[in-house]
Tab-separated table of C-alpha atoms in Angstrom:
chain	number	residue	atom	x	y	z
A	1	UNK	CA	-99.702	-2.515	1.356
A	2	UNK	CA	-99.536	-1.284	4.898
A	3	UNK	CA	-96.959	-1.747	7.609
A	4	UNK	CA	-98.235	-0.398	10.654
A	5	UNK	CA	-101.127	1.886	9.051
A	6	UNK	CA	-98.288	3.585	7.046
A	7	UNK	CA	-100.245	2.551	3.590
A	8	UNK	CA	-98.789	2.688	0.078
A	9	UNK	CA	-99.684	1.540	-3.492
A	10	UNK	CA	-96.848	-0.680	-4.455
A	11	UNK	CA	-95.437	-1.006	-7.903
A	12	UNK	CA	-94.093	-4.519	-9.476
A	13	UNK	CA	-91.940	-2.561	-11.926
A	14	UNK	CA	-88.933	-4.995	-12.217
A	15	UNK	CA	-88.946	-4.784	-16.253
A	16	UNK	CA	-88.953	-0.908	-16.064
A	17	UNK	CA	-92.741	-0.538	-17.509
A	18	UNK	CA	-93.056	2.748	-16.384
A	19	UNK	CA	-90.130	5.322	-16.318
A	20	UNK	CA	-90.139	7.040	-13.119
A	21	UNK	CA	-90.828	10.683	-14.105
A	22	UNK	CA	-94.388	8.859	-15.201
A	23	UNK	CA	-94.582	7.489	-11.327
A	24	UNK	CA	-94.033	10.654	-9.912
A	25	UNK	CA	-96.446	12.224	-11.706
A	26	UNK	CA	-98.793	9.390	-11.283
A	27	UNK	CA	-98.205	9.415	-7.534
A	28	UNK	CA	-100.678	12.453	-6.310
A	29	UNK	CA	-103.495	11.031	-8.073
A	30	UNK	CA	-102.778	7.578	-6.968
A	31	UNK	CA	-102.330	8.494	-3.356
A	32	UNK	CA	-105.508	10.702	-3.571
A	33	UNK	CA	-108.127	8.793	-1.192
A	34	UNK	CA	-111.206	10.161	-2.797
A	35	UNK	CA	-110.253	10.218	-6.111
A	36	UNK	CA	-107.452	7.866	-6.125
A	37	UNK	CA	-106.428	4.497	-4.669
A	38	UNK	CA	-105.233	6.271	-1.270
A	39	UNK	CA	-101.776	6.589	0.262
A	40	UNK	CA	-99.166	7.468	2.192
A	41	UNK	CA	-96.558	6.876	-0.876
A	42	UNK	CA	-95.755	4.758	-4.111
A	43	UNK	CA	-93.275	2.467	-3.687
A	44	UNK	CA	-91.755	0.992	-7.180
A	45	UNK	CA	-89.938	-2.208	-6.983
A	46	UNK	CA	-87.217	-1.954	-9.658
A	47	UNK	CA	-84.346	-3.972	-10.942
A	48	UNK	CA	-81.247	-3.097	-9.065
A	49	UNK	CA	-79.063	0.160	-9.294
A	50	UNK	CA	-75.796	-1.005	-7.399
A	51	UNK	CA	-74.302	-4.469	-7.764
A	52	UNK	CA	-74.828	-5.382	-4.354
A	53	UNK	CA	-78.529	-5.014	-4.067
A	54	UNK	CA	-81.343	-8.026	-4.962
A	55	UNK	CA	-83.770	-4.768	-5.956
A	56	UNK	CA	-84.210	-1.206	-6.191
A	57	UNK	CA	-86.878	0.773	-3.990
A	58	UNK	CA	-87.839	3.703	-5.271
A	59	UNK	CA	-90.116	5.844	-3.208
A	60	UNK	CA	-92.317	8.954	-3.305
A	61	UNK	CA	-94.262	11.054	-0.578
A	62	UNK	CA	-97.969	11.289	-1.852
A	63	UNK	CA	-97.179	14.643	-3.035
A	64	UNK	CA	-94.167	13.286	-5.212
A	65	UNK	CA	-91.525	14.437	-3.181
A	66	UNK	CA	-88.659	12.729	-2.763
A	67	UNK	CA	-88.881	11.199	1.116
A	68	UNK	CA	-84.959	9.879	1.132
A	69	UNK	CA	-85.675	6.305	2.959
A	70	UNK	CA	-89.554	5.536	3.962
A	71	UNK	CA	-88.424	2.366	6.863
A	72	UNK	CA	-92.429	1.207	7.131
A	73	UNK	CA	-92.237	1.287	3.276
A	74	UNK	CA	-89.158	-0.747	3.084
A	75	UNK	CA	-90.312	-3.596	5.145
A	76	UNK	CA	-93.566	-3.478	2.711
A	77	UNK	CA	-91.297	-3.769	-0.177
A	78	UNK	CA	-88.996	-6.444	1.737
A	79	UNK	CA	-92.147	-8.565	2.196
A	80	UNK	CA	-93.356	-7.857	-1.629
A	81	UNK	CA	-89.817	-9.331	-3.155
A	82	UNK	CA	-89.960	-12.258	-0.889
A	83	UNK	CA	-93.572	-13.304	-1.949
A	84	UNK	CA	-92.211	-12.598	-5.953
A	85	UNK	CA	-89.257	-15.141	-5.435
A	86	UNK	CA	-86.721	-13.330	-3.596
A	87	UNK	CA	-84.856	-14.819	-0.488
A	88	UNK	CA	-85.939	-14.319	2.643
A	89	UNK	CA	-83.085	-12.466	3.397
A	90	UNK	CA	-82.180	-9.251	0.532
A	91	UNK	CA	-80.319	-6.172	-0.116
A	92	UNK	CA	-81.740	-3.235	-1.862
A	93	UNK	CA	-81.181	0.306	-2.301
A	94	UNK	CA	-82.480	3.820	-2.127
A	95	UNK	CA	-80.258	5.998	-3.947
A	96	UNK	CA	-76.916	5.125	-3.527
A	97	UNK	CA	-77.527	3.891	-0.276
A	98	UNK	CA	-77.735	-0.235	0.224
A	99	UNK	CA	-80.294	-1.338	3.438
A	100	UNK	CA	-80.075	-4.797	4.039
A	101	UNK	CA	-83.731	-6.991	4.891
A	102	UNK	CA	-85.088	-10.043	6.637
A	103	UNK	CA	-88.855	-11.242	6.227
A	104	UNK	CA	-89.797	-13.201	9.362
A	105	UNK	CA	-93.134	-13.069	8.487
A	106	UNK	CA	-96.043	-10.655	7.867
A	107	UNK	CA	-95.710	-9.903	11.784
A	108	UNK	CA	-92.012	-8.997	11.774
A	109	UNK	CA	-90.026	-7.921	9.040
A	110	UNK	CA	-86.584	-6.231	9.562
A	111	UNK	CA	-84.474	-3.792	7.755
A	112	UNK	CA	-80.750	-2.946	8.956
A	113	UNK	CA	-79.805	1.149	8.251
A	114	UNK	CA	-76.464	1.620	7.518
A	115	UNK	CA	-76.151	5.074	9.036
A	116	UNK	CA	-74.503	6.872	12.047
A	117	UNK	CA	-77.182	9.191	13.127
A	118	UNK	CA	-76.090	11.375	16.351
A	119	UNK	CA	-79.203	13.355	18.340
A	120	UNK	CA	-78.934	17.466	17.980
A	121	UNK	CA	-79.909	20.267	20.383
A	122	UNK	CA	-82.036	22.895	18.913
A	123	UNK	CA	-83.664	25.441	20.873
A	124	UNK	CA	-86.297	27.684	18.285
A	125	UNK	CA	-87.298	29.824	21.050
A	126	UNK	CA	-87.166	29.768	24.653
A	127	UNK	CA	-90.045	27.886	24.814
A	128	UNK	CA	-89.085	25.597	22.352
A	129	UNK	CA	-86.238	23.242	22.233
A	130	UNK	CA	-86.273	20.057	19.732
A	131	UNK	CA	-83.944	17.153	18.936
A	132	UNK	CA	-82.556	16.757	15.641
A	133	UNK	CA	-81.200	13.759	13.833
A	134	UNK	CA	-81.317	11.653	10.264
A	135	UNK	CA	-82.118	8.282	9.874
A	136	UNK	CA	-82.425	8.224	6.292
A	137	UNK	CA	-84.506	11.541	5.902
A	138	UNK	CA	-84.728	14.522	8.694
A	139	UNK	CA	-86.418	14.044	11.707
A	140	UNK	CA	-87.069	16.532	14.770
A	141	UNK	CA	-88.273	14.700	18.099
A	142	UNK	CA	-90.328	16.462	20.701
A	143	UNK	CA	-90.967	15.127	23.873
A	144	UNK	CA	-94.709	15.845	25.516
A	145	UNK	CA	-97.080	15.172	27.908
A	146	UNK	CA	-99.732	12.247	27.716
A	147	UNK	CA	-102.398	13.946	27.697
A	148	UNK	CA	-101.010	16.661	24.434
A	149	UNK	CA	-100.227	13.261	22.797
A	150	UNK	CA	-103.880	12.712	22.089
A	151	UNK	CA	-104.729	16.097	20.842
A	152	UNK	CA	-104.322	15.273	17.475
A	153	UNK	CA	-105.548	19.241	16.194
A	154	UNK	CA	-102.714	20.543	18.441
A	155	UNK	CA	-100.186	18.216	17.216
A	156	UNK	CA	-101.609	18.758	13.262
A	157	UNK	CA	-101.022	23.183	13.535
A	158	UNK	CA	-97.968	22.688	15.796
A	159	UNK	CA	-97.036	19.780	13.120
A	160	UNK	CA	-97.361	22.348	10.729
A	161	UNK	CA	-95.629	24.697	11.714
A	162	UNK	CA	-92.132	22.988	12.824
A	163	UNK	CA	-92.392	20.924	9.286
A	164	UNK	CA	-91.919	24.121	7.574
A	165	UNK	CA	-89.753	26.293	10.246
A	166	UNK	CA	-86.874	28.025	8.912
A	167	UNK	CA	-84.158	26.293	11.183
A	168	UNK	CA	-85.125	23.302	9.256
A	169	UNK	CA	-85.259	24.623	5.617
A	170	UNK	CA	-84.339	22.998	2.709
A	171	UNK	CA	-85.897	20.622	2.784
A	172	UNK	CA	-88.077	20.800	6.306
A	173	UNK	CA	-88.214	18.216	8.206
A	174	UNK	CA	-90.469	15.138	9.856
A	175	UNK	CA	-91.315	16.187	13.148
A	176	UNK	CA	-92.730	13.320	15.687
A	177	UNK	CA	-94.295	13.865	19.174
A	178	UNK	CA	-92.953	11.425	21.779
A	179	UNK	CA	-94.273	10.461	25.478
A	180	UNK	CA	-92.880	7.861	27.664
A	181	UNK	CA	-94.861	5.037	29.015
A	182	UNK	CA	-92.196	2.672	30.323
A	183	UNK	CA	-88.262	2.641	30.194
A	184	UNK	CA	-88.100	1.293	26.518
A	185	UNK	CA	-91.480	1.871	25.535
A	186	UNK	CA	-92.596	5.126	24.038
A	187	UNK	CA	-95.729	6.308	22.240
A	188	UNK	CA	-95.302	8.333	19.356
A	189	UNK	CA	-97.212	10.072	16.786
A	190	UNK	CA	-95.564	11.627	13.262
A	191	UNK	CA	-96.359	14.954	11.266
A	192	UNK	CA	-94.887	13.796	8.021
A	193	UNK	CA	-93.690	15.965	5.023
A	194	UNK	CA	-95.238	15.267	1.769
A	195	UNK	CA	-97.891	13.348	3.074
A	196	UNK	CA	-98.432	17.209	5.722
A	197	UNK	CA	-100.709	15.429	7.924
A	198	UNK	CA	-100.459	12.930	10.901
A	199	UNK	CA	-99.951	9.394	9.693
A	200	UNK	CA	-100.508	6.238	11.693
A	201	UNK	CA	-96.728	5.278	11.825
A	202	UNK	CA	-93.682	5.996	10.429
A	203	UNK	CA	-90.569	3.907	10.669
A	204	UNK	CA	-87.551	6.351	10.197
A	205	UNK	CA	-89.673	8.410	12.806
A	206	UNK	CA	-89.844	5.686	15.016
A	207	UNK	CA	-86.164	4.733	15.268
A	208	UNK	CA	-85.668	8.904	15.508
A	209	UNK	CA	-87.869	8.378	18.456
A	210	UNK	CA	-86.306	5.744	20.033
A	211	UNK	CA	-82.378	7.352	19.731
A	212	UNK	CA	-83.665	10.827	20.923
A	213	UNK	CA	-85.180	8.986	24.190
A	214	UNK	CA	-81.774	6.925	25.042
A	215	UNK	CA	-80.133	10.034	24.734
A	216	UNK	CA	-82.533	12.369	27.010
A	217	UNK	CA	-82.351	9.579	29.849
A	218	UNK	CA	-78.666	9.304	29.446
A	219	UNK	CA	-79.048	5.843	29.625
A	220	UNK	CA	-75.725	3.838	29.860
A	221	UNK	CA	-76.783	0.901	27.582
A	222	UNK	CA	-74.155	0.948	24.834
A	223	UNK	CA	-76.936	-1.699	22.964
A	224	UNK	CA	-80.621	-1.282	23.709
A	225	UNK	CA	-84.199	-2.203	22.164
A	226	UNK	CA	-87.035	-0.064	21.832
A	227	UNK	CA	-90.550	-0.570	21.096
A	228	UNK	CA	-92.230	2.614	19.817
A	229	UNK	CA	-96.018	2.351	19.832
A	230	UNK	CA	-97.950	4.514	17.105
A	231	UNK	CA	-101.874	4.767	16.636
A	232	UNK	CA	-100.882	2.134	13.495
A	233	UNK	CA	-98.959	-0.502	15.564
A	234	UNK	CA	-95.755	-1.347	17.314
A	235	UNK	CA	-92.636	-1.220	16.045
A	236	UNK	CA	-89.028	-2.256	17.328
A	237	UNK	CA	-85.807	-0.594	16.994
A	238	UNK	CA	-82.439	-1.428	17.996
A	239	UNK	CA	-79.371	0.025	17.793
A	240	UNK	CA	-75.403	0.357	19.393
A	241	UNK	CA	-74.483	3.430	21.027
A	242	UNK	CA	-70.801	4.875	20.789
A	243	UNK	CA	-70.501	7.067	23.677
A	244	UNK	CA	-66.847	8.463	22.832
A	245	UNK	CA	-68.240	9.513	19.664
A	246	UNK	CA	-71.611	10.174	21.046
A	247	UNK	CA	-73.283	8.283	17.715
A	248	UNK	CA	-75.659	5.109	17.204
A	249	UNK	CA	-74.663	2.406	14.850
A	250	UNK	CA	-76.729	-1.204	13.942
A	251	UNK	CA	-79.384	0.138	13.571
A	252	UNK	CA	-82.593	-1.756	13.058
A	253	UNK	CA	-85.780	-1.400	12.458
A	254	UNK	CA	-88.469	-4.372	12.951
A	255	UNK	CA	-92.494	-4.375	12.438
A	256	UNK	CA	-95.232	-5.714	10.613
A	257	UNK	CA	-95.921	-5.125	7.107
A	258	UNK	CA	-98.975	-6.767	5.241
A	259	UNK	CA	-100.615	-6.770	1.388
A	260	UNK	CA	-104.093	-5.367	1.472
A	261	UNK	CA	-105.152	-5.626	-1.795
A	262	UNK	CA	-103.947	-5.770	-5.738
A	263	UNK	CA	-106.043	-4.014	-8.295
A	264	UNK	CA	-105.676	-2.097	-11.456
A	265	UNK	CA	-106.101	1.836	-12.154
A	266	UNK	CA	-107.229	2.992	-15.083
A	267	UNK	CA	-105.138	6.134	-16.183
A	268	UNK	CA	-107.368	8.345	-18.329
């Protein structure tokens, strides 16, 4: 499945086939793209841990890292339980942590994040100053020009680099490169751990996008929209802003997510 070029082999593991030490070992060679199926991630689709939730998502980086909450993956997974049976509208969680999901259609799938996320200064040198915040894994957010936007080697070593800086270990952090086309429209483009590499969208990167940019214009909107454009598609992300405690709340993130093709792999 895909949601925005963010790709991922998706599990149906509802009756706990496969434990999921055997998936994260599994997920390296499945994410391989020469050797493998090819992805960003496996995404299992398990029974549900809390009481709450419809389902379980259970998510890996195509290294087999643990990403915390994958928001392109999520819709994929939203979309995935609603074509098994599920409602159209579903709770799941990741972790201990419940997200709540509404499947549109293909075109526009939505998943509510119940977390307060607030935008950080960090300055790693005097030439470089970065904007921190979590939206269900870490994120930095760096504002550039246009033109460094399309230089994808620059934004690969200098992806690199900031993934892995020491201000930002354990466990490193996401880092996405940001430029402004229009008041709520941004392009953006995502150096994401465990995948290390640029990927065609990310979701959680894209709503870190979007938060960082209402708080760099100062904008006075306590509730705003943003559409975040990556090389993989647009996505849409909206959220409240609590300016006496300087924190965004209701936030959601909306986008297309689509099947691409079911197979079987042959583990030998």
């Amino acid at each position: 499945m895909q949601g925005a070029g963010n790709d991922f082999v998706v599990l149906d593991n509802r009756e706990g086939r496969w434990e999921r030490e055997q998936i994260i070992e599994w997920t390296p060679r499945l994410c391989n793209r020469r050797f493998g199926i090819g992805g960003d991630g496996v995404i299992s689709l398990e029974a549900p841990d809390m009481e709450e939730a419809d389902c379980t998502m259970f998510y890996r980086n195509a290294d087999g890292s643990d990403a915390g909450m994958c928001g392109n993956g999520a819709r994929c997974l939203a979309l995935l339980a609603h074509r098994l049976g599920m409602e159209d509208e579903l709770a799941f969680n990741v972790h201990d942590v419940l997200y709540r999901a509404r499947v549109e259609s293909r075109d526009r799938v939505h998943i509510a994040f119940p977390v307060e996320a607030g935008v950080e200064t960090v300055r790693l040198s005097q030439d470089w100053k970065v904007y921190k915040t979590y939206t269900g894994t870490e994120h930095i957010v760096i504002p550039i020009s246009k033109r460094r936007l399309d230089d994808e080697g620059w934004l690969r070593t200098t992806g690199e680099k900031l993934r892995n800086h020491d201000a930002f270990n354990p466990p490193g952090t996401n880092v996405n490169f940001i430029s402004s086309l229009e008041d709520r429209v941004l392009r953006m483009q995502t150096y994401e751990r465990g995948v290390e590499d640029l990927t065609l969208a990310c979701g959680t990167g894209a709503i870190a996008s979007a938060l960082v940019w209402h708080f760099l214009r100062q904008s006075p909107n306590t509730e705003d929209t943003c559409e975040v454009r990556a090389p993989g598609g647009r996505l849409y992300v909206h959220f409240r802003y609590d300016a006496e405690q300087e924190h965004y709340t209701d936030i959601e993130l909306a986008g297309p997510a689509r099947a691409v093709f079911e197979g079987s792999y042959v583990l030998d």
